[in-house]
Amino acid sequence: MNNITNNKKFENEIEISDEFFEETKKGIKSIKDLEVSISNSLSANTTETLQTIFSGAISLSASDVHIEPEEEQVKIRLRIDGLLQDVLFFDPKIYNQLLSRIKLLAGIKLNVSDVPQDGRFTTKIGKLEIENRISTLPSEYGETVVVRILNPQNVIEIKDLGLRKDFEELFLKEISKPNGMILVTGPTGSGKSTTLYSFLQRISKPEIKIITIEDPIEYHLDNIVQTQVDQRKGFGFAEGLRSIVRQDPDVILVGEMRDSDTADTAIQSALTGHLVFSTLHTNDAAGTITRLMSLGSNPANIGPAVNLIIAQRLVRKVCPHCGKKVSSEEIYAKLKRGLESLPKEIIIPEISKNTEIFVADGCELCNFTGYKGRIGIFEALPIDEDIEVFIIENPYISALRKKMQEKGITTMYQDGLIKVLQGITTLEEVERVTIEE
């Protein structure tokens, strides 16, 4: 019996048997294991090679598979914990077969190679359905392929986001309100969608109608109406949001506020009795206000509409098998300087010149990176009456940051330093994704 199927009935679907996946998962614990496994499958057939690639990528919790043709060979890379890692190089002839099969599965044109194409297919492993987003791009030596793996098992609860107790209490309080807007900000890949999905899961109940407008739908959630934008049909975020409001929702999720129409409609929805969740691409919480203004939002409406702004990044967690502790005067100076303005109610371990923190080392279990898994670092700006008045004055970002500091609001950098002291991540990781304020 085949471990993977693809026929007319399941044109955009591949099915991997539980037995094959469990066997793969048991045998693939590192990038090296996957390299050996894929190399062995290359001599079999395209079906088994694809099966091995996706089973291995899912087993290693990869978010993306990159297939990149070069002058004489083709490279496979996986994005694990936010960073790309090389897996192996293989023959271009096999690449052409893989490319055709992936295009067929994704429902995109096989005979088109000079323009980018996007598609999607589903991987079924027993009862588990994993959506895969496909992007092809013409390059010097052929089409590069990126497969985004949207594993629904990555949808987590609020308690697993990595929040400090005060943040968790604040977030739970804000998402329980009947109206207003909660914005989550950060660059692509900073975990914004994961945070929003955890909010939706927490508040979902039969008596509440929740509708989302997304691009694309990343994870399918029970008891929630999810819609997807389609720009080719003129159905964007703004159009979708206006239609959603007529569907009598209690809670609305707007995948991203990209233009003035979407921002204005979302703000009006928050002011007229709906709880609205959305995202923006800004560097920090303070920058969100300026970004909304640049989209044409009236400062007099921003304060009353927005309840909470969350900014976040993802940092890699120290591998529990190989992390090493060190101390130095430089570490002490950075910790002391970064945490000296921390509010007294936030309890942290005492810092001294002998304070030890983890540094990454590397072992086979973490693919010699020194890290295993990721966790969020956050800053949160509740919009109270004081901040509302401040927003109307159209402040500069620097002025709002100073105001936040006066109000005892911790920065992402400080939240990261707290996680360093807790032995969760490293100073290098915190400095990689954020800057000292």
Coordinates of C-alpha atoms in Angstrom, one line a residue:
M1 CA 0.0 0.0 0.0
N2 CA 1.3 3.5 -0.9
N3 CA 2.2 5.7 2.0
I4 CA 1.3 8.8 0.0
T5 CA -1.6 9.3 -2.5
N6 CA -2.4 11.9 -5.1
N7 CA -5.3 11.3 -7.5
K8 CA -8.2 13.3 -9.0
K9 CA -10.3 12.9 -6.0
F10 CA -7.6 14.6 -3.9
E11 CA -6.0 16.8 -6.5
N12 CA -4.6 19.3 -3.9
E13 CA -3.9 16.8 -1.2
I14 CA -1.3 14.2 -0.3
E15 CA -1.9 11.6 2.3
I16 CA 0.9 10.1 4.4
S17 CA 0.2 7.0 6.4
D18 CA 0.5 7.2 10.2
E19 CA 2.9 4.3 10.2
F20 CA 5.3 6.0 7.8
F21 CA 5.2 9.3 9.6
E22 CA 5.8 7.7 13.0
E23 CA 8.7 5.7 11.6
T24 CA 10.1 8.9 10.1
K25 CA 9.6 10.9 13.3
K26 CA 11.4 8.2 15.3
G27 CA 14.4 8.1 13.0
I28 CA 14.8 11.9 12.3
K29 CA 16.0 13.8 15.3
S30 CA 18.4 16.2 13.5
I31 CA 19.2 17.8 10.2
K32 CA 21.8 15.1 9.6
D33 CA 19.2 12.4 10.1
L34 CA 17.0 14.1 7.5
E35 CA 19.9 14.5 5.1
V36 CA 20.5 10.8 5.2
S37 CA 16.8 9.9 4.9
I38 CA 16.2 12.2 1.9
S39 CA 19.4 11.0 0.2
N40 CA 18.2 7.4 0.5
S41 CA 14.8 8.3 -0.9
L42 CA 16.2 10.1 -4.0
S43 CA 17.1 6.7 -5.6
A44 CA 13.5 5.6 -5.2
N45 CA 10.9 7.9 -6.7
T46 CA 9.4 11.4 -6.6
T47 CA 6.6 10.3 -4.3
E48 CA 8.8 8.8 -1.7
T49 CA 11.2 11.8 -1.8
L50 CA 8.3 14.2 -1.2
Q51 CA 7.0 12.1 1.5
T52 CA 10.3 12.0 3.3
I53 CA 10.9 15.8 2.9
F54 CA 7.6 16.8 4.4
S55 CA 7.5 14.1 7.1
G56 CA 11.0 15.1 8.1
A57 CA 10.2 18.8 8.0
I58 CA 7.1 18.4 10.2
S59 CA 9.1 16.1 12.6
L60 CA 11.7 18.8 13.0
S61 CA 9.0 21.5 13.5
A62 CA 10.2 23.4 10.4
S63 CA 8.0 26.4 9.3
D64 CA 9.3 26.5 5.7
V65 CA 10.9 24.2 3.1
H66 CA 13.2 26.0 0.6
I67 CA 14.2 24.3 -2.6
E68 CA 16.8 26.4 -4.5
P69 CA 18.4 25.5 -7.8
E70 CA 22.1 26.6 -8.2
E71 CA 24.5 26.3 -11.1
E72 CA 25.3 22.6 -10.8
Q73 CA 23.1 21.3 -8.0
V74 CA 19.9 22.0 -6.0
K75 CA 19.8 22.9 -2.3
I76 CA 17.1 22.1 0.2
R77 CA 17.0 24.2 3.3
L78 CA 14.6 24.3 6.3
R79 CA 13.6 27.2 8.4
I80 CA 13.7 26.0 12.0
D81 CA 13.2 28.3 15.0
G82 CA 13.2 31.3 12.6
L83 CA 16.6 30.6 11.0
L84 CA 17.4 28.7 7.8
Q85 CA 19.6 25.5 7.9
D86 CA 21.1 23.6 5.0
V87 CA 19.9 20.0 4.6
L88 CA 21.4 18.7 1.4
F89 CA 22.4 19.2 -2.3
F90 CA 21.0 16.9 -5.0
D91 CA 20.9 16.5 -8.8
P92 CA 18.9 19.0 -11.0
K93 CA 17.1 16.1 -12.8
I94 CA 15.5 15.1 -9.6
Y95 CA 14.6 18.7 -8.9
N96 CA 12.6 19.0 -12.1
Q97 CA 10.5 16.0 -11.1
L98 CA 9.9 17.4 -7.6
L99 CA 9.0 20.8 -9.0
S100 CA 6.4 19.3 -11.4
R101 CA 4.9 17.2 -8.6
I102 CA 4.7 20.2 -6.2
K103 CA 3.1 22.4 -8.9
L104 CA 0.6 19.7 -9.7
L105 CA -0.3 19.4 -6.0
A106 CA -0.5 23.1 -5.6
G107 CA -2.8 23.6 -8.6
I108 CA -0.5 26.0 -10.4
K109 CA 0.6 25.9 -14.0
L110 CA 3.3 23.3 -14.9
N111 CA 4.3 25.0 -18.1
V112 CA 4.9 28.4 -16.7
S113 CA 8.4 29.1 -15.3
D114 CA 9.1 32.8 -16.0
V115 CA 6.6 34.4 -13.6
P116 CA 6.0 33.9 -9.9
Q117 CA 3.1 31.6 -8.9
D118 CA 1.3 30.8 -5.7
G119 CA -0.8 27.8 -4.7
R120 CA -1.5 25.5 -1.8
F121 CA -2.2 21.9 -0.9
T122 CA -3.0 19.8 2.1
T123 CA -0.9 17.1 3.8
K124 CA -3.0 14.5 5.6
I125 CA -1.4 12.4 8.3
G126 CA -4.2 10.3 9.8
K127 CA -6.8 12.8 11.1
L128 CA -4.2 15.7 11.1
E129 CA -4.6 18.1 8.1
I130 CA -1.7 20.4 7.5
E131 CA -2.1 23.3 5.0
N132 CA 0.9 24.1 2.8
R133 CA 1.3 27.4 1.0
I134 CA 3.5 27.3 -2.1
S135 CA 5.4 30.1 -3.7
T136 CA 7.6 29.7 -6.9
L137 CA 9.9 32.4 -8.2
P138 CA 12.0 32.5 -11.3
S139 CA 15.7 32.7 -10.6
E140 CA 19.0 32.4 -12.5
Y141 CA 19.1 28.6 -12.5
G142 CA 15.5 27.7 -12.3
E143 CA 12.4 28.2 -10.1
T144 CA 13.0 28.5 -6.4
V145 CA 10.2 26.9 -4.3
V146 CA 9.2 27.9 -0.8
V147 CA 6.6 25.7 1.0
R148 CA 5.2 27.3 4.2
I149 CA 4.0 24.5 6.6
L150 CA 0.9 25.6 8.6
N151 CA 0.7 22.9 11.2
P152 CA -2.5 23.4 13.3
Q153 CA -0.6 21.8 16.2
N154 CA 1.3 25.1 16.4
V155 CA -1.8 26.9 17.6
I156 CA -1.2 27.3 21.3
E157 CA -3.0 28.6 24.4
I158 CA -2.3 32.0 26.0
K159 CA -0.5 30.3 28.9
D160 CA 2.1 28.9 26.4
L161 CA 3.0 32.2 24.7
G162 CA 5.7 32.9 27.3
L163 CA 4.0 35.8 29.0
R164 CA 5.0 37.2 32.4
K165 CA 2.2 36.9 35.0
D166 CA 1.4 40.7 34.8
F167 CA 1.1 40.5 31.0
E168 CA -1.1 37.3 31.1
E169 CA -3.4 39.0 33.5
L170 CA -3.6 42.2 31.4
F171 CA -4.2 40.3 28.1
L172 CA -6.9 38.2 29.6
K173 CA -8.6 41.3 31.0
E174 CA -8.5 43.1 27.7
I175 CA -9.8 40.2 25.5
S176 CA -12.7 39.8 27.8
K177 CA -14.0 43.3 27.0
P178 CA -17.1 43.5 24.7
N179 CA -15.7 46.2 22.4
G180 CA -12.6 48.1 21.4
M181 CA -9.5 47.1 19.4
I182 CA -6.4 45.0 20.3
L183 CA -3.5 45.5 18.0
V184 CA -0.5 43.1 17.8
T185 CA 2.6 44.5 16.0
G186 CA 5.9 43.3 14.8
P187 CA 7.7 42.3 11.6
T188 CA 6.9 39.2 9.5
G189 CA 7.6 36.0 11.5
S190 CA 7.4 37.6 14.9
G191 CA 4.4 35.4 16.0
K192 CA 1.6 37.9 15.7
S193 CA -0.8 35.4 14.2
T194 CA 0.0 32.8 16.9
T195 CA -0.9 35.4 19.6
L196 CA -4.1 36.4 17.9
Y197 CA -5.2 32.8 17.4
S198 CA -4.6 32.1 21.0
F199 CA -6.9 35.0 21.9
L200 CA -9.6 33.7 19.6
Q201 CA -9.4 30.2 21.1
R202 CA -9.7 31.6 24.6
I203 CA -12.8 33.7 24.0
S204 CA -14.5 31.3 21.6
K205 CA -17.9 30.1 22.9
P206 CA -21.3 29.2 21.4
E207 CA -23.0 32.5 22.3
I208 CA -20.3 34.6 20.6
K209 CA -20.0 35.0 16.9
I210 CA -16.4 35.4 15.7
I211 CA -15.6 36.2 12.1
T212 CA -12.1 36.6 10.6
I213 CA -10.8 38.1 7.3
E214 CA -7.3 36.7 6.6
D215 CA -4.7 36.6 3.8
P216 CA -4.5 33.6 3.8
I217 CA -6.3 31.5 6.4
E218 CA -3.4 30.0 8.3
Y219 CA -5.1 27.7 10.7
H220 CA -8.7 26.5 10.7
L221 CA -10.4 27.0 14.0
D222 CA -13.6 25.4 15.3
N223 CA -16.8 27.5 15.8
I224 CA -15.3 30.5 14.0
V225 CA -16.3 31.8 10.6
Q226 CA -13.1 32.4 8.6
T227 CA -12.9 34.2 5.2
Q228 CA -10.0 34.8 2.9
V229 CA -9.2 37.9 0.8
D230 CA -9.0 37.5 -3.0
Q231 CA -7.6 40.6 -4.6
R232 CA -8.2 39.3 -8.1
K233 CA -11.9 39.3 -7.4
G234 CA -11.8 42.7 -5.7
F235 CA -12.3 41.2 -2.2
G236 CA -9.7 42.8 0.0
F237 CA -9.5 43.5 3.7
A238 CA -11.6 46.7 3.5
E239 CA -14.3 45.1 1.4
G240 CA -14.3 42.0 3.5
L241 CA -14.5 44.0 6.7
R242 CA -17.5 46.0 5.5
S243 CA -19.3 42.7 4.6
I244 CA -18.3 41.1 8.0
V245 CA -19.9 44.0 9.9
R246 CA -23.2 43.2 8.3
Q247 CA -23.0 39.6 9.5
D248 CA -23.8 40.6 13.1
P249 CA -20.4 39.6 14.6
D250 CA -19.4 40.1 18.2
V251 CA -15.7 39.7 17.5
I252 CA -13.8 40.4 14.3
L253 CA -10.2 39.5 13.4
V254 CA -8.6 41.5 10.5
G255 CA -5.5 39.8 9.4
E256 CA -3.6 43.0 8.7
M257 CA -4.4 46.7 8.4
R258 CA -2.7 47.7 5.2
D259 CA -4.6 50.8 4.0
S260 CA -6.6 53.7 5.2
D261 CA -10.0 52.1 4.3
T262 CA -9.3 49.0 6.4
A263 CA -7.9 51.0 9.3
D264 CA -10.9 53.4 9.3
T265 CA -13.5 50.6 9.1
A266 CA -11.8 48.6 11.8
I267 CA -11.7 51.6 14.1
Q268 CA -15.3 52.4 13.5
S269 CA -16.2 48.8 14.2
A270 CA -14.4 49.0 17.5
L271 CA -16.3 52.2 18.4
T272 CA -19.7 50.7 17.6
G273 CA -19.7 47.7 19.9
H274 CA -17.4 45.1 18.3
L275 CA -14.2 43.6 19.7
V276 CA -11.6 43.9 16.9
F277 CA -8.3 42.1 16.7
S278 CA -5.7 43.1 14.0
T279 CA -2.0 43.4 13.2
L280 CA 0.3 46.1 12.0
H281 CA 3.9 46.1 10.9
T282 CA 5.6 48.4 13.3
N283 CA 8.8 48.2 15.4
D284 CA 7.3 48.7 18.8
A285 CA 4.1 49.7 20.6
A286 CA 4.8 53.5 20.4
G287 CA 5.3 53.3 16.6
T288 CA 1.7 51.9 16.2
I289 CA 0.1 55.2 17.0
T290 CA 2.2 57.0 14.3
R291 CA 1.5 54.2 11.8
L292 CA -2.3 54.5 12.3
M293 CA -2.0 58.3 11.8
S294 CA 0.0 57.7 8.6
L295 CA -2.9 55.6 7.4
G296 CA -5.2 58.6 7.9
S297 CA -6.8 57.6 11.2
N298 CA -8.1 60.5 13.2
P299 CA -6.1 60.8 16.5
A300 CA -9.4 61.7 18.3
N301 CA -10.7 58.2 17.3
I302 CA -7.6 56.2 18.0
G303 CA -7.6 56.6 21.7
P304 CA -11.3 55.7 22.3
A305 CA -11.1 52.8 19.8
V306 CA -7.9 51.1 20.8
N307 CA -7.8 49.2 24.1
L308 CA -4.3 47.6 24.0
I309 CA -1.2 47.6 21.7
I310 CA 1.1 44.6 21.9
A311 CA 4.5 44.5 20.3
Q312 CA 6.4 41.2 20.1
R313 CA 9.4 39.3 18.8
L314 CA 10.3 35.6 18.9
V315 CA 13.6 34.5 20.5
R316 CA 15.1 31.0 20.4
K317 CA 15.2 29.0 23.7
V318 CA 18.4 27.6 25.0
C319 CA 18.8 23.9 24.2
P320 CA 18.2 22.1 27.6
H321 CA 20.8 19.5 26.7
C322 CA 23.9 21.7 25.9
G323 CA 23.4 25.2 27.3
K324 CA 26.3 26.5 29.3
K325 CA 26.4 29.2 32.1
V326 CA 28.8 32.1 32.1
S327 CA 29.3 35.3 34.0
S328 CA 31.3 38.5 33.2
E329 CA 31.5 42.2 34.0
E330 CA 30.2 43.0 30.6
I331 CA 27.1 40.8 31.2
Y332 CA 26.6 42.4 34.6
A333 CA 26.8 45.9 33.1
K334 CA 24.3 45.1 30.3
L335 CA 21.8 43.5 32.7
K336 CA 22.1 46.3 35.3
R337 CA 21.7 49.0 32.7
G338 CA 18.9 47.4 30.9
L339 CA 16.8 46.6 34.0
E340 CA 17.5 49.5 36.3
S341 CA 14.2 51.3 35.3
L342 CA 12.2 48.1 35.8
P343 CA 9.1 48.7 38.0
K344 CA 9.5 47.5 41.5
E345 CA 6.5 45.2 41.3
I346 CA 8.2 43.0 38.7
I347 CA 10.3 40.6 40.8
I348 CA 13.6 39.5 39.2
P349 CA 16.6 37.6 40.7
E350 CA 19.2 39.8 42.2
I351 CA 21.9 40.9 39.8
S352 CA 25.6 40.9 40.7
K353 CA 29.0 40.6 39.0
N354 CA 28.7 36.8 39.7
T355 CA 25.3 36.5 38.0
E356 CA 25.4 33.6 35.5
I357 CA 23.4 33.4 32.3
F358 CA 23.2 30.8 29.6
V359 CA 25.1 30.9 26.3
A360 CA 24.4 28.7 23.3
D361 CA 26.8 25.8 22.7
G362 CA 25.4 23.1 20.4
C363 CA 24.7 19.4 20.2
E364 CA 23.1 16.9 17.8
L365 CA 19.7 17.3 19.5
C366 CA 19.6 21.0 18.5
N367 CA 21.3 20.6 15.2
F368 CA 24.4 22.2 16.7
T369 CA 22.7 25.6 17.0
G370 CA 22.5 25.7 20.8
Y371 CA 18.8 26.4 20.7
K372 CA 15.6 24.4 20.6
G373 CA 12.2 26.0 20.2
R374 CA 11.1 29.7 20.5
I375 CA 9.3 31.9 22.9
G376 CA 7.8 35.4 22.7
I377 CA 9.2 38.6 24.2
F378 CA 6.6 41.4 24.6
E379 CA 5.7 45.0 25.4
A380 CA 2.2 46.1 26.0
L381 CA 0.7 49.6 26.0
P382 CA -2.8 49.8 27.5
I383 CA -4.6 52.9 26.3
D384 CA -5.9 54.7 29.4
E385 CA -7.2 58.3 29.7
D386 CA -3.8 59.7 30.1
I387 CA -2.5 58.1 26.9
E388 CA -5.7 59.0 25.1
V389 CA -5.1 62.7 25.8
F390 CA -1.4 62.3 24.8
I391 CA -2.4 60.7 21.4
I392 CA -4.7 63.7 20.5
E393 CA -1.6 66.0 20.9
N394 CA -0.1 64.0 17.9
P395 CA 3.1 63.1 19.7
Y396 CA 6.4 62.0 18.2
I397 CA 7.3 58.4 18.7
S398 CA 10.2 59.4 21.0
A399 CA 7.8 61.4 23.2
L400 CA 5.4 58.5 23.5
R401 CA 8.3 56.2 24.4
K402 CA 9.3 58.6 27.1
K403 CA 5.7 58.7 28.4
M404 CA 5.6 54.9 28.5
Q405 CA 8.8 54.8 30.5
E406 CA 7.3 57.3 33.0
K407 CA 4.3 55.1 33.3
G408 CA 6.5 52.1 34.2
I409 CA 5.8 50.2 30.9
T410 CA 8.5 47.6 30.3
T411 CA 10.1 47.3 26.8
M412 CA 10.6 44.2 24.7
Y413 CA 14.3 44.4 25.5
Q414 CA 13.6 44.4 29.2
D415 CA 11.2 41.4 28.9
G416 CA 13.9 39.6 27.0
L417 CA 16.5 40.3 29.7
I418 CA 14.1 38.9 32.3
K419 CA 13.9 35.7 30.2
V420 CA 17.7 35.7 30.1
L421 CA 17.8 35.8 33.9
Q422 CA 15.3 33.0 34.0
G423 CA 17.6 30.8 31.9
I424 CA 15.1 30.7 29.0
T425 CA 17.1 32.4 26.3
T426 CA 20.5 34.1 25.8
L427 CA 21.6 37.7 25.7
E428 CA 22.7 37.2 22.1
E429 CA 19.2 36.2 21.1
V430 CA 17.6 39.2 22.7
E431 CA 20.1 41.5 21.1
R432 CA 19.5 39.8 17.7
V433 CA 15.8 40.7 17.6
T434 CA 15.5 43.9 19.5
I435 CA 17.6 46.9 20.6
E436 CA 18.4 48.4 24.0
E437 CA 16.1 51.3 24.8

